[in-house]
Tab-separated table of C-alpha atoms and ligand atoms in Angstrom:
chain	number	residue	atom	x	y	z
A	1	MET	CA	0.000	0.000	0.000
A	2	ASN	CA	1.455	3.328	-0.938
A	3	ASP	CA	1.279	5.735	1.981
A	4	LEU	CA	3.079	9.024	1.788
A	5	ALA	CA	2.988	12.560	3.033
A	6	VAL	CA	4.331	15.673	1.347
A	7	VAL	CA	5.470	18.302	3.812
A	8	ASN	CA	7.505	21.490	3.891
A	9	CYS	CA	5.547	23.098	1.055
A	10	ARG	CA	5.621	26.881	1.017
A	11	GLU	CA	2.138	26.621	-0.406
A	12	VAL	CA	-0.151	23.931	-1.732
A	13	VAL	CA	-2.417	25.175	-4.492
A	14	THR	CA	-5.452	22.914	-4.167
A	15	LEU	CA	-7.987	24.296	-6.693
A	16	ALA	CA	-10.610	22.953	-4.270
A	17	GLY	CA	-14.090	24.152	-5.142
A	18	PRO	CA	-17.371	23.149	-6.738
A	19	ALA	CA	-17.412	19.853	-8.644
A	20	ARG	CA	-17.578	21.519	-12.054
A	21	ALA	CA	-15.455	23.720	-14.306
A	22	ARG	CA	-14.829	27.190	-12.878
A	23	VAL	CA	-16.203	30.372	-14.434
A	24	GLY	CA	-15.978	34.127	-13.928
A	25	GLY	CA	-14.537	35.170	-10.559
A	26	GLU	CA	-14.202	31.515	-9.502
A	27	MET	CA	-11.216	31.263	-11.828
A	28	ARG	CA	-9.235	33.422	-9.375
A	29	GLU	CA	-10.012	31.213	-6.384
A	30	ILE	CA	-7.231	28.661	-6.368
A	31	GLY	CA	-7.419	27.511	-2.744
A	32	ALA	CA	-3.762	28.042	-1.775
A	33	ILE	CA	-2.789	26.707	1.680
A	34	ALA	CA	0.348	28.268	3.184
A	35	ASP	CA	2.634	25.641	4.768
A	36	GLY	CA	0.258	22.998	3.487
A	37	ALA	CA	0.780	19.245	3.419
A	38	ILE	CA	-0.757	16.279	1.632
A	39	ARG	CA	-1.379	12.714	2.714
A	40	VAL	CA	-1.623	10.103	-0.026
A	41	ARG	CA	-2.882	6.533	0.269
A	42	ASP	CA	-3.174	3.998	-2.533
A	43	GLY	CA	-2.564	6.607	-5.182
A	44	ARG	CA	-5.278	8.975	-3.981
A	45	ILE	CA	-5.343	12.085	-1.843
A	46	ALA	CA	-6.328	10.940	1.648
A	47	SER	CA	-6.240	14.385	3.239
A	48	ILE	CA	-4.886	17.841	2.597
A	49	GLY	CA	-4.491	20.823	4.899
A	50	ARG	CA	-2.064	22.634	7.163
A	51	ARG	CA	1.124	20.748	7.941
A	52	ALA	CA	0.348	20.416	11.654
A	53	GLU	CA	-2.980	18.684	10.958
A	54	ILE	CA	-1.536	16.279	8.429
A	55	VAL	CA	1.609	15.164	10.279
A	56	ARG	CA	-0.475	14.293	13.347
A	57	GLY	CA	-1.857	11.215	11.582
A	58	LEU	CA	1.427	9.825	10.219
A	59	SER	CA	2.481	6.266	10.974
A	60	LEU	CA	5.913	4.628	10.918
A	61	ASP	CA	5.130	3.267	7.455
A	62	THR	CA	4.462	6.687	5.940
A	63	GLU	CA	7.095	7.810	3.474
A	64	VAL	CA	7.659	11.530	4.044
A	65	ILE	CA	8.556	13.681	1.042
A	66	ASP	CA	10.291	16.975	1.788
A	67	ALA	CA	9.088	19.592	-0.719
A	68	GLN	CA	11.997	21.797	0.418
A	69	GLY	CA	9.888	24.927	0.499
A	70	GLY	CA	8.568	24.477	-3.042
A	71	VAL	CA	5.079	25.160	-4.324
A	72	VAL	CA	2.850	22.121	-4.917
A	73	LEU	CA	0.211	22.154	-7.639
A	74	PRO	CA	-2.067	19.565	-9.203
A	75	GLY	CA	-0.396	18.087	-12.267
A	76	PHE	CA	-1.225	20.201	-15.290
A	77	VAL	CA	-3.778	18.710	-17.662
A	78	ASP	CA	-2.673	19.663	-21.161
A	79	ALA	CA	-5.955	19.334	-23.058
A	80	HIS	CA	-4.687	19.849	-26.623
A	81	THR	CA	-1.548	18.239	-28.055
A	82	HIS	CA	-0.384	16.517	-31.213
A	83	ALA	CA	2.432	14.700	-29.395
A	84	VAL	CA	2.738	11.582	-31.586
A	85	PHE	CA	4.578	12.319	-34.838
A	86	ALA	CA	7.810	11.536	-36.669
A	87	GLY	CA	10.415	13.989	-37.963
A	88	THR	CA	10.620	17.702	-37.257
A	89	ARG	CA	9.955	20.853	-39.273
A	90	ALA	CA	12.981	22.942	-38.327
A	91	ASP	CA	13.314	23.838	-42.031
A	92	GLU	CA	9.862	25.458	-42.001
A	93	PHE	CA	10.716	27.220	-38.755
A	94	GLU	CA	13.678	28.777	-40.539
A	95	ARG	CA	11.539	29.743	-43.575
A	96	ARG	CA	9.012	31.442	-41.302
A	97	ALA	CA	11.817	33.401	-39.643
A	98	LEU	CA	12.582	34.734	-43.136
A	99	GLY	CA	8.952	35.758	-43.710
A	100	ALA	CA	7.095	32.763	-45.205
A	101	THR	CA	3.710	32.164	-43.584
A	102	TYR	CA	2.312	28.923	-42.161
A	103	GLU	CA	-0.468	28.967	-44.781
A	104	GLU	CA	1.977	29.519	-47.678
A	105	ILE	CA	4.115	26.613	-46.501
A	106	ALA	CA	1.014	24.404	-46.190
A	107	ALA	CA	-0.177	25.352	-49.693
A	108	ASP	CA	3.283	24.290	-50.962
A	109	GLY	CA	2.783	20.756	-49.647
A	110	GLY	CA	4.623	21.413	-46.381
A	111	GLY	CA	3.088	21.852	-42.952
A	112	ILE	CA	0.868	19.053	-41.689
A	113	ARG	CA	1.367	17.042	-44.903
A	114	ALA	CA	5.155	17.070	-44.415
A	115	THR	CA	4.741	15.483	-40.986
A	116	VAL	CA	2.221	13.016	-42.454
A	117	ARG	CA	4.824	11.753	-44.940
A	118	CYS	CA	7.331	11.062	-42.128
A	119	THR	CA	4.751	9.600	-39.751
A	120	ARG	CA	3.354	7.184	-42.328
A	121	GLU	CA	6.844	5.734	-42.793
A	122	ALA	CA	7.612	5.379	-39.079
A	123	SER	CA	7.009	2.100	-37.262
A	124	GLU	CA	4.797	1.914	-34.190
A	125	LYS	CA	7.912	1.258	-32.113
A	126	ASP	CA	9.743	4.332	-33.448
A	127	LEU	CA	6.707	6.512	-32.794
A	128	LEU	CA	6.406	5.188	-29.261
A	129	ASP	CA	10.123	5.756	-28.595
A	130	ALA	CA	9.774	9.360	-29.765
A	131	ALA	CA	6.605	9.901	-27.719
A	132	ARG	CA	8.337	8.477	-24.646
A	133	ARG	CA	11.210	10.929	-25.027
A	134	ARG	CA	8.724	13.790	-25.352
A	135	ALA	CA	6.800	12.604	-22.296
A	136	ALA	CA	9.785	13.755	-20.226
A	137	TRP	CA	9.397	17.277	-21.662
A	138	PHE	CA	5.798	17.449	-20.447
A	139	LEU	CA	6.688	16.092	-17.027
A	140	ALA	CA	9.504	18.635	-16.639
A	141	GLY	CA	6.893	21.387	-16.766
A	142	GLY	CA	4.676	19.673	-14.200
A	143	THR	CA	2.157	18.096	-16.601
A	144	THR	CA	0.695	14.718	-15.617
A	145	THR	CA	-2.059	14.272	-18.247
A	146	ILE	CA	-2.090	15.103	-21.938
A	147	GLU	CA	-4.767	14.837	-24.549
A	148	VAL	CA	-3.156	13.570	-27.762
A	149	LYS	CA	-4.646	13.803	-31.236
A	150	SER	CA	-3.922	11.558	-34.179
A	151	GLY	CA	-3.999	13.419	-37.498
A	152	TYR	CA	-0.550	12.791	-38.954
A	153	GLY	CA	-1.588	9.532	-40.626
A	154	LEU	CA	-4.614	10.519	-42.735
A	155	ASP	CA	-5.227	6.940	-43.875
A	156	ALA	CA	-6.890	4.231	-41.820
A	157	GLY	CA	-3.748	2.194	-41.122
A	158	SER	CA	-1.614	5.164	-40.135
A	159	GLU	CA	-4.295	6.837	-38.023
A	160	LEU	CA	-4.901	3.612	-36.100
A	161	LYS	CA	-1.134	3.204	-35.675
A	162	ILE	CA	-0.912	6.636	-33.990
A	163	LEU	CA	-3.893	5.903	-31.753
A	164	ARG	CA	-2.289	2.619	-30.653
A	165	VAL	CA	0.873	4.507	-29.761
A	166	ILE	CA	-1.185	6.882	-27.604
A	167	ARG	CA	-2.744	3.895	-25.874
A	168	ALA	CA	0.688	2.329	-25.322
A	169	LEU	CA	2.049	5.601	-23.917
A	170	ASN	CA	-0.805	5.771	-21.438
A	171	GLY	CA	-0.227	2.120	-20.540
A	172	GLU	CA	3.328	2.896	-19.405
A	173	ARG	CA	1.781	4.629	-16.366
A	174	ARG	CA	4.041	7.627	-16.469
A	175	LEU	CA	2.217	10.418	-18.287
A	176	ARG	CA	-1.537	9.893	-18.627
A	177	ALA	CA	-2.708	10.188	-22.243
A	178	VAL	CA	-6.258	10.665	-23.539
A	179	ALA	CA	-6.727	9.910	-27.246
A	180	THR	CA	-8.583	12.034	-29.791
A	181	PHE	CA	-9.119	10.904	-33.388
A	182	LEU	CA	-8.238	13.747	-35.781
A	183	GLY	CA	-8.518	12.043	-39.161
A	184	ALA	CA	-9.891	15.344	-40.513
A	185	HIS	CA	-6.716	17.313	-39.755
A	186	GLU	CA	-5.846	17.972	-43.408
A	187	VAL	CA	-6.715	16.593	-46.853
A	188	PRO	CA	-3.963	14.070	-47.693
A	189	ASP	CA	-1.954	14.272	-50.924
A	190	GLU	CA	-3.893	11.434	-52.610
A	191	TYR	CA	-7.268	13.174	-52.081
A	192	ARG	CA	-6.315	16.727	-53.112
A	193	GLU	CA	-8.793	16.601	-56.009
A	194	ASP	CA	-11.540	14.959	-53.974
A	195	PRO	CA	-11.753	16.381	-50.434
A	196	ASP	CA	-15.364	15.220	-50.023
A	197	GLY	CA	-14.211	11.709	-50.837
A	198	TYR	CA	-11.728	11.995	-47.980
A	199	VAL	CA	-14.437	13.245	-45.596
A	200	GLU	CA	-16.479	10.160	-46.493
A	201	GLU	CA	-13.493	7.927	-45.841
A	202	VAL	CA	-12.997	9.519	-42.396
A	203	ALA	CA	-16.681	9.335	-41.438
A	204	ASP	CA	-17.638	5.998	-42.969
A	205	GLU	CA	-14.423	3.953	-42.881
A	206	MET	CA	-12.033	5.233	-40.238
A	207	LEU	CA	-14.400	6.296	-37.459
A	208	PRO	CA	-16.169	2.923	-37.127
A	209	GLN	CA	-12.788	1.181	-36.837
A	210	VAL	CA	-11.578	3.656	-34.213
A	211	ALA	CA	-14.779	3.102	-32.238
A	212	GLU	CA	-14.721	-0.660	-32.683
A	213	GLU	CA	-11.206	-0.879	-31.212
A	214	GLN	CA	-12.026	1.783	-28.597
A	215	LEU	CA	-8.945	3.709	-29.597
A	216	ALA	CA	-10.226	7.236	-28.934
A	217	GLU	CA	-12.551	9.067	-26.543
A	218	TYR	CA	-12.920	12.186	-28.680
A	219	CYS	CA	-13.030	13.207	-32.323
A	220	ASP	CA	-11.694	16.540	-33.581
A	221	VAL	CA	-11.840	18.328	-36.971
A	222	PHE	CA	-9.673	21.172	-38.281
A	223	CYS	CA	-12.640	23.354	-39.236
A	224	GLU	CA	-11.521	26.186	-41.545
A	225	PRO	CA	-13.216	27.233	-44.799
A	226	LYS	CA	-9.970	26.419	-46.669
A	227	VAL	CA	-9.485	23.012	-45.011
A	228	PHE	CA	-12.728	21.393	-43.797
A	229	GLY	CA	-15.712	23.750	-44.054
A	230	ALA	CA	-18.771	23.709	-41.803
A	231	GLU	CA	-20.628	21.101	-43.850
A	232	GLN	CA	-17.688	18.688	-43.928
A	233	ALA	CA	-16.920	19.223	-40.249
A	234	ARG	CA	-20.545	18.507	-39.356
A	235	LYS	CA	-20.503	15.255	-41.301
A	236	VAL	CA	-17.435	13.961	-39.465
A	237	LEU	CA	-18.556	15.157	-36.038
A	238	LEU	CA	-22.058	13.720	-36.364
A	239	ALA	CA	-20.599	10.378	-37.429
A	240	ALA	CA	-18.284	10.532	-34.407
A	241	ARG	CA	-21.170	11.257	-32.087
A	242	SER	CA	-23.103	8.298	-33.422
A	243	CYS	CA	-20.044	6.128	-32.643
A	244	GLY	CA	-20.116	7.375	-29.038
A	245	LEU	CA	-17.174	9.774	-29.206
A	246	GLY	CA	-17.048	13.212	-27.567
A	247	LEU	CA	-16.420	16.210	-29.820
A	248	ARG	CA	-13.645	18.807	-30.003
A	249	VAL	CA	-13.108	21.314	-32.830
A	250	HIS	CA	-10.073	23.242	-34.140
A	251	ALA	CA	-12.013	26.475	-34.589
A	252	ASP	CA	-11.402	29.999	-35.913
A	253	GLN	CA	-7.614	29.762	-36.027
A	254	PHE	CA	-7.395	31.664	-39.316
A	255	SER	CA	-10.933	32.904	-40.043
A	256	ALA	CA	-13.880	34.102	-37.977
A	257	ASP	CA	-16.779	32.089	-36.594
A	258	THR	CA	-16.989	28.988	-38.770
A	259	GLY	CA	-15.619	26.464	-36.272
A	260	SER	CA	-17.019	28.136	-33.171
A	261	LEU	CA	-20.555	28.095	-34.613
A	262	VAL	CA	-20.278	24.429	-35.604
A	263	ALA	CA	-18.938	23.590	-32.122
A	264	ALA	CA	-21.834	25.460	-30.523
A	265	GLU	CA	-24.457	23.913	-32.797
A	266	LEU	CA	-23.240	20.405	-31.961
A	267	ARG	CA	-22.585	21.208	-28.300
A	268	ALA	CA	-19.017	19.974	-28.580
A	269	ALA	CA	-16.989	19.576	-25.394
A	270	THR	CA	-14.470	22.152	-26.620
A	271	ALA	CA	-13.692	24.678	-29.338
A	272	ASP	CA	-9.956	25.165	-29.598
A	273	HIS	CA	-7.792	28.118	-30.811
A	274	LEU	CA	-10.484	30.847	-31.298
A	275	GLU	CA	-8.010	33.588	-32.218
A	276	ARG	CA	-10.438	34.984	-34.824
A	277	THR	CA	-13.701	34.432	-32.948
A	278	THR	CA	-16.002	37.473	-32.751
A	279	ALA	CA	-18.528	38.441	-30.077
A	280	ALA	CA	-21.172	36.362	-31.926
A	281	GLY	CA	-18.996	33.239	-31.743
A	282	ILE	CA	-18.271	33.799	-28.045
A	283	ALA	CA	-21.979	34.249	-27.307
A	284	ALA	CA	-22.826	31.036	-29.181
A	285	LEU	CA	-20.194	29.074	-27.224
A	286	ALA	CA	-21.537	30.490	-23.963
A	287	ARG	CA	-25.138	29.539	-24.793
A	288	ALA	CA	-24.079	26.003	-25.733
A	289	GLY	CA	-21.741	25.512	-22.736
A	290	VAL	CA	-18.719	24.726	-24.941
A	291	GLN	CA	-15.326	25.144	-23.238
A	292	PRO	CA	-12.779	27.261	-25.124
A	293	VAL	CA	-9.252	25.797	-25.234
A	294	LEU	CA	-6.836	28.663	-25.847
A	295	LEU	CA	-3.439	27.950	-27.397
A	296	PRO	CA	-1.275	31.066	-27.127
A	297	ALA	CA	2.004	29.224	-27.830
A	298	SER	CA	0.878	28.565	-31.408
A	299	VAL	CA	0.208	32.276	-31.947
A	300	TYR	CA	3.632	33.081	-30.519
A	301	ALA	CA	5.467	30.482	-32.601
A	302	LEU	CA	3.680	31.471	-35.822
A	303	ARG	CA	4.557	35.140	-35.200
A	304	GLY	CA	0.831	35.864	-35.051
A	305	ALA	CA	-0.442	39.248	-34.000
A	306	ARG	CA	-3.762	38.161	-32.630
A	307	TYR	CA	-4.342	36.114	-29.483
A	308	ALA	CA	-7.719	34.769	-28.411
A	309	ASP	CA	-9.783	37.236	-26.386
A	310	ALA	CA	-9.569	35.411	-23.065
A	311	ARG	CA	-10.955	38.339	-21.070
A	312	ALA	CA	-14.119	38.539	-23.157
A	313	MET	CA	-14.547	34.779	-22.787
A	314	ILE	CA	-14.143	34.881	-19.002
A	315	GLU	CA	-16.576	37.777	-18.840
A	316	ALA	CA	-19.059	35.801	-20.947
A	317	GLY	CA	-18.947	33.038	-18.313
A	318	LEU	CA	-16.961	30.511	-20.375
A	319	ALA	CA	-14.904	27.901	-18.497
A	320	VAL	CA	-11.628	28.762	-20.222
A	321	VAL	CA	-8.848	26.172	-20.678
A	322	VAL	CA	-5.262	26.812	-21.781
A	323	ALA	CA	-3.055	24.174	-23.423
A	324	THR	CA	0.218	23.859	-25.341
A	325	ASP	CA	-1.013	22.578	-28.755
A	326	PHE	CA	2.378	20.793	-28.775
A	327	ASN	CA	3.160	19.848	-32.398
A	328	PRO	CA	6.137	20.063	-34.792
A	329	GLY	CA	4.700	22.953	-36.818
A	330	SER	CA	2.686	25.669	-35.143
A	331	SER	CA	3.588	25.058	-31.514
A	332	PRO	CA	6.792	23.199	-30.720
A	333	THR	CA	6.562	23.442	-26.934
A	334	ALA	CA	5.436	20.981	-24.271
A	335	SER	CA	5.823	23.548	-21.506
A	336	MET	CA	2.736	24.526	-19.535
A	337	PRO	CA	4.752	27.145	-17.556
A	338	MET	CA	5.497	28.818	-20.918
A	339	VAL	CA	1.775	28.736	-21.739
A	340	LEU	CA	0.981	30.308	-18.352
A	341	SER	CA	3.421	33.101	-19.121
A	342	LEU	CA	1.804	33.726	-22.522
A	343	ALA	CA	-1.685	33.560	-21.020
A	344	CYS	CA	-0.782	36.358	-18.619
A	345	THR	CA	1.376	38.553	-20.838
A	346	GLN	CA	-0.473	38.178	-24.159
A	347	MET	CA	-4.068	37.401	-23.153
A	348	GLY	CA	-4.399	39.387	-19.941
A	349	MET	CA	-5.264	36.454	-17.699
A	350	THR	CA	-4.114	36.589	-14.090
A	351	PRO	CA	-1.756	33.838	-12.878
A	352	ALA	CA	-4.608	32.331	-10.841
A	353	GLU	CA	-6.959	32.290	-13.832
A	354	ALA	CA	-4.280	30.718	-16.012
A	355	ILE	CA	-3.584	27.994	-13.423
A	356	THR	CA	-7.306	27.235	-13.111
A	357	ALA	CA	-7.469	27.001	-16.909
A	358	ALA	CA	-4.495	24.604	-16.954
A	359	THR	CA	-5.755	22.266	-14.220
A	360	ILE	CA	-9.352	21.863	-13.088
A	361	ASN	CA	-10.998	23.429	-16.157
A	362	ALA	CA	-8.798	21.374	-18.454
A	363	ALA	CA	-9.682	18.205	-16.529
A	364	TYR	CA	-13.410	18.907	-16.939
A	365	SER	CA	-12.924	19.510	-20.661
A	366	LEU	CA	-11.660	15.921	-20.885
A	367	GLY	CA	-14.446	14.464	-18.756
A	368	ARG	CA	-12.030	13.873	-15.882
A	369	GLY	CA	-12.855	16.718	-13.526
A	370	ARG	CA	-13.995	14.418	-10.744
A	371	GLU	CA	-10.781	12.423	-10.963
A	372	MET	CA	-8.023	15.015	-11.369
A	373	GLY	CA	-7.257	18.716	-11.831
A	374	SER	CA	-7.455	19.634	-8.140
A	375	LEU	CA	-5.966	18.331	-4.903
A	376	GLU	CA	-8.970	17.188	-2.906
A	377	ALA	CA	-9.591	14.083	-0.817
A	378	GLY	CA	-10.503	11.116	-3.002
A	379	LYS	CA	-8.928	12.399	-6.201
A	380	ALA	CA	-5.903	10.886	-7.942
A	381	ALA	CA	-2.647	11.969	-6.302
A	382	ASP	CA	-1.290	13.651	-9.446
A	383	PHE	CA	0.830	16.603	-8.405
A	384	ALA	CA	4.113	18.418	-8.974
A	385	ILE	CA	6.532	20.095	-6.603
A	386	HIS	CA	7.658	23.296	-8.309
A	387	ASP	CA	10.869	25.052	-7.558
A	388	CYS	CA	9.498	28.508	-6.797
A	389	ALA	CA	8.417	30.636	-3.870
A	390	ASP	CA	4.971	31.772	-4.984
A	391	TYR	CA	2.498	30.234	-7.460
A	392	ARG	CA	2.657	33.419	-9.534
A	393	ASP	CA	6.334	32.733	-10.236
A	394	LEU	CA	5.273	29.945	-12.590
A	395	ALA	CA	4.033	32.534	-15.068
A	396	TYR	CA	6.248	35.421	-13.981
A	397	PHE	CA	9.774	33.982	-14.394
A	398	PHE	CA	9.292	32.682	-17.900
A	399	GLY	CA	11.300	30.236	-19.972
A	400	ARG	CA	12.062	27.776	-17.183
A	401	ASP	CA	10.402	24.474	-16.501
A	402	THR	CA	10.023	24.495	-12.778
A	403	ALA	CA	8.996	20.977	-11.739
A	404	ARG	CA	11.437	19.352	-9.341
A	405	ALA	CA	9.421	16.196	-8.736
A	406	VAL	CA	6.222	14.934	-10.329
A	407	TYR	CA	3.853	12.277	-8.961
A	408	ARG	CA	1.191	10.324	-10.783
A	409	ALA	CA	-1.228	8.367	-8.601
A	410	GLY	CA	1.214	8.811	-5.727
A	411	GLU	CA	4.193	7.359	-7.640
A	412	CYS	CA	7.175	9.524	-8.478
A	413	VAL	CA	7.355	9.648	-12.294
A	414	TYR	CA	9.831	12.460	-12.709
A	415	LEU	CA	12.719	13.828	-10.679
A	416	ARG	CA	14.795	16.642	-12.037
A	417	ASP	CA	18.185	14.998	-12.341
A	418	THR	CA	20.156	17.935	-11.000
A	419	ASP	CA	18.295	17.699	-7.724
A	420	ARG	CA	17.581	14.173	-6.628
A	421	SER	CA	17.425	15.272	-2.989
A	422	ALA	CA	13.828	16.472	-3.504
A	423	ASN	CA	12.602	12.952	-2.917
A	424	ARG	CA	14.749	12.256	0.155
A	425	PRO	CA	12.656	10.927	3.042
A	426	LEU	CA	12.749	13.315	5.995
A	427	TYR	CA	12.568	10.781	8.827
B	501	NIG	O1	-3.472	23.134	-33.824
B	501	NIG	N1	-4.095	23.884	-37.142
B	501	NIG	C1	-4.064	22.689	-37.179
B	501	NIG	N2	-3.363	21.852	-36.415
B	501	NIG	C2	-2.278	22.184	-35.586
B	501	NIG	C3	-1.004	22.357	-36.323
B	501	NIG	C4	-0.401	21.080	-36.700
B	501	NIG	C5	0.870	21.200	-37.483
B	501	NIG	O2	1.247	22.281	-37.982
B	501	NIG	O3	1.509	20.150	-37.636
B	501	NIG	C6	-2.619	23.330	-34.665
B	501	NIG	O4	-2.042	24.434	-34.725
B	502	FE	FE1	-3.952	21.715	-32.618
């Protein structure tokens, strides 16, 4: 039986609160306990509170973890990534530095289709090895759960291969991974003249196989007039719903209010990106109870000028989420601390709002809000000890990944190798 206590925390940020995603002023209420401590049993939080209360109940068998004055947070839930792919696109990164745009590179056959060519050739084992290496990048920032989309296969065999890799990654019990089928990420080379034919293939051929093998919980579509328009997105998403999958939508990244309105009409779980969404799109999302997933690192990396209007969304009562969008093209970062920095500096969120968006709200967007995203008795003991003095430092000192030790279900899954003493038992 795993029985441990975490003590000597300058503060424990619990995110305790109502059993639902947080909205409006609630996003600033993060439930920080000064000199807090946590008791974990069998992978779950047994109790949480002031150090004096927690240490009173310790037994000789309790392993005591010294947080060395660090700040403890729930593991981040990164609700939008494309973490399984082969190759890189450093060449495109260099072209963009010289002025080429993401859309120009995509129209040239680069972009998503370049990664598709590499990923189709890679074996399942090579993809898993690469994903495993990247898992350490997420953990270093304090992330314990990622949503991962397929979408770099774009044929049945390759899409299923990616989804199996996501399942295998999750099975390693290090970083939790939730799979989303994104067959409609781009029109593959062989269907350039027949995009509707590809939509049919996704809806009628791929989706039933994904559902049959239970390889994904969600389905996503890159909904853009120039990629998959409203009609095509609807077809895929309705097919996904009839197979029992939840819905997410890449919406309004490059043009206004196509994706957000489809997401609202279908009452999707999330609409992601939303850089171009207008007041009408925000109102529709609010009426339908869709959670916005904001991805400021992709705006930053694409040298974009326009970030999503997080303040208007919070004011409209939307349960905002922030995520990395980790992928080899538009957002090559796995760092949630970097995303927190961008959320505060570029979207005007407060550090508390950004942390709420990266933990409990993100967990609810993945249907896991009762299991993770806050540190409350009964929930999974997924947490990170961050090397900082104040939770605001996570967003304030930017460009550093602060996690010193990361725990998943009460097991240490990451220790920063320069500082192994963080896990030293105290007694
Ligand atoms: O969320 N916009 C579509 N999909 C990704 C980019 C994927 C890629 O460039 O490889 C995104 O930004
Ligand atoms: Fe994305």
